[in-house]
Amino acid sequence: MALSTTVSQRKQIKRKAPRGFLKRVFKRQKPHLRLEKSGDLLVHLSCLLFVHRLAEESRTNACENKCRIINREHILAAAKKLATTVDWR
């Protein structure tokens, strides 16, 4: 395995959601918006789930095209497919 693809054992991975940053962004963009106490965590979780689904779908598109590398076209096709399957309630 190449040296650049390995993760150092000494590096600590940040496990907490950036709550202060999220609250500040919400206040700047939508000052009238009132979220409950853990609303910022729900938004963060929703974003993480979307990125995870996008990565899975784009990986599937790359495999169908027999590509080993996920490129821009795979991601755009996956985003279009996810946009049509999202249930906006």
mmCIF file of C-alpha atoms in Angstrom:
data_model
loop_
_atom_site.group_PDB
_atom_site.id
_atom_site.type_symbol
_atom_site.label_atom_id
_atom_site.label_comp_id
_atom_site.label_asym_id
_atom_site.label_seq_id
_atom_site.Cartn_x
_atom_site.Cartn_y
_atom_site.Cartn_z
ATOM 1 C CA MET A 1 0.000 0.000 0.000
ATOM 2 C CA ALA A 2 1.344 3.429 -0.876
ATOM 3 C CA LEU A 3 2.396 5.733 1.889
ATOM 4 C CA SER A 4 -0.045 8.451 0.833
ATOM 5 C CA THR A 5 -3.089 6.175 1.173
ATOM 6 C CA THR A 6 -2.425 5.158 4.769
ATOM 7 C CA VAL A 7 -3.735 7.108 7.728
ATOM 8 C CA SER A 8 -1.375 7.889 10.557
ATOM 9 C CA GLN A 9 -2.259 6.165 13.818
ATOM 10 C CA ARG A 10 -1.275 9.257 15.796
ATOM 11 C CA LYS A 11 -3.744 11.577 14.088
ATOM 12 C CA GLN A 12 -6.933 12.101 16.082
ATOM 13 C CA ILE A 13 -10.147 12.111 14.080
ATOM 14 C CA LYS A 14 -12.612 14.809 15.063
ATOM 15 C CA ARG A 15 -15.849 13.087 16.064
ATOM 16 C CA LYS A 16 -18.007 16.031 17.098
ATOM 17 C CA ALA A 17 -20.359 17.957 14.876
ATOM 18 C CA PRO A 18 -19.357 21.614 14.354
ATOM 19 C CA ARG A 19 -22.323 22.973 16.323
ATOM 20 C CA GLY A 20 -21.039 26.528 16.755
ATOM 21 C CA PHE A 21 -20.317 26.861 13.062
ATOM 22 C CA LEU A 22 -23.733 25.486 12.106
ATOM 23 C CA LYS A 23 -25.574 27.818 14.473
ATOM 24 C CA ARG A 24 -23.609 30.821 13.181
ATOM 25 C CA VAL A 25 -24.407 29.923 9.554
ATOM 26 C CA PHE A 26 -28.097 29.537 10.365
ATOM 27 C CA LYS A 27 -28.166 32.916 12.132
ATOM 28 C CA ARG A 28 -26.464 34.666 9.208
ATOM 29 C CA GLN A 29 -28.551 33.080 6.467
ATOM 30 C CA LYS A 30 -31.927 32.905 8.207
ATOM 31 C CA PRO A 31 -32.011 35.183 11.272
ATOM 32 C CA HIS A 32 -35.760 34.684 11.729
ATOM 33 C CA LEU A 33 -35.459 30.881 11.769
ATOM 34 C CA ARG A 34 -36.075 29.298 15.163
ATOM 35 C CA LEU A 35 -34.637 25.823 15.652
ATOM 36 C CA GLU A 36 -35.055 23.588 18.660
ATOM 37 C CA LYS A 37 -32.071 22.775 20.827
ATOM 38 C CA SER A 38 -30.814 19.853 18.736
ATOM 39 C CA GLY A 39 -32.045 21.139 15.374
ATOM 40 C CA ASP A 40 -28.536 21.899 14.165
ATOM 41 C CA LEU A 41 -27.557 18.274 14.791
ATOM 42 C CA LEU A 42 -30.496 17.063 12.725
ATOM 43 C CA VAL A 43 -29.451 19.300 9.832
ATOM 44 C CA HIS A 44 -25.869 18.021 10.120
ATOM 45 C CA LEU A 45 -27.057 14.407 10.141
ATOM 46 C CA SER A 46 -29.227 15.041 7.112
ATOM 47 C CA CYS A 47 -26.256 16.478 5.204
ATOM 48 C CA LEU A 48 -24.061 13.522 6.150
ATOM 49 C CA LEU A 49 -26.699 11.036 5.023
ATOM 50 C CA PHE A 50 -27.091 12.856 1.704
ATOM 51 C CA VAL A 51 -23.339 12.835 1.070
ATOM 52 C CA HIS A 52 -23.208 9.132 1.949
ATOM 53 C CA ARG A 53 -26.035 8.287 -0.471
ATOM 54 C CA LEU A 54 -24.407 10.445 -3.153
ATOM 55 C CA ALA A 55 -21.093 8.626 -2.717
ATOM 56 C CA GLU A 56 -22.753 5.201 -2.921
ATOM 57 C CA GLU A 57 -24.748 6.101 -6.010
ATOM 58 C CA SER A 58 -21.781 7.673 -7.795
ATOM 59 C CA ARG A 59 -19.675 4.597 -6.977
ATOM 60 C CA THR A 60 -22.408 2.429 -8.494
ATOM 61 C CA ASN A 61 -22.423 4.606 -11.624
ATOM 62 C CA ALA A 62 -18.651 4.306 -11.938
ATOM 63 C CA CYS A 63 -18.837 0.506 -11.598
ATOM 64 C CA GLU A 64 -21.560 0.313 -14.254
ATOM 65 C CA ASN A 65 -19.321 2.273 -16.640
ATOM 66 C CA LYS A 66 -16.381 0.018 -15.726
ATOM 67 C CA CYS A 67 -14.397 2.967 -14.403
ATOM 68 C CA ARG A 68 -12.172 2.625 -11.387
ATOM 69 C CA ILE A 69 -12.245 6.347 -10.647
ATOM 70 C CA ILE A 70 -15.362 8.332 -9.766
ATOM 71 C CA ASN A 71 -15.393 11.421 -11.944
ATOM 72 C CA ARG A 72 -17.632 14.455 -12.288
ATOM 73 C CA GLU A 73 -20.117 12.802 -14.652
ATOM 74 C CA HIS A 74 -20.764 9.977 -12.183
ATOM 75 C CA ILE A 75 -21.452 12.428 -9.363
ATOM 76 C CA LEU A 76 -23.749 14.606 -11.484
ATOM 77 C CA ALA A 77 -25.728 11.584 -12.650
ATOM 78 C CA ALA A 78 -26.054 10.379 -9.059
ATOM 79 C CA ALA A 79 -27.193 13.830 -7.909
ATOM 80 C CA LYS A 80 -29.880 13.921 -10.616
ATOM 81 C CA LYS A 81 -31.097 10.474 -9.618
ATOM 82 C CA LEU A 82 -31.176 11.385 -5.911
ATOM 83 C CA ALA A 83 -32.987 14.654 -6.646
ATOM 84 C CA THR A 84 -35.783 12.768 -8.386
ATOM 85 C CA THR A 85 -36.135 10.172 -5.613
ATOM 86 C CA VAL A 86 -36.161 12.586 -2.646
ATOM 87 C CA ASP A 87 -39.450 12.669 -0.774
ATOM 88 C CA TRP A 88 -40.116 16.342 0.112
ATOM 89 C CA ARG A 89 -42.723 16.236 2.848
#
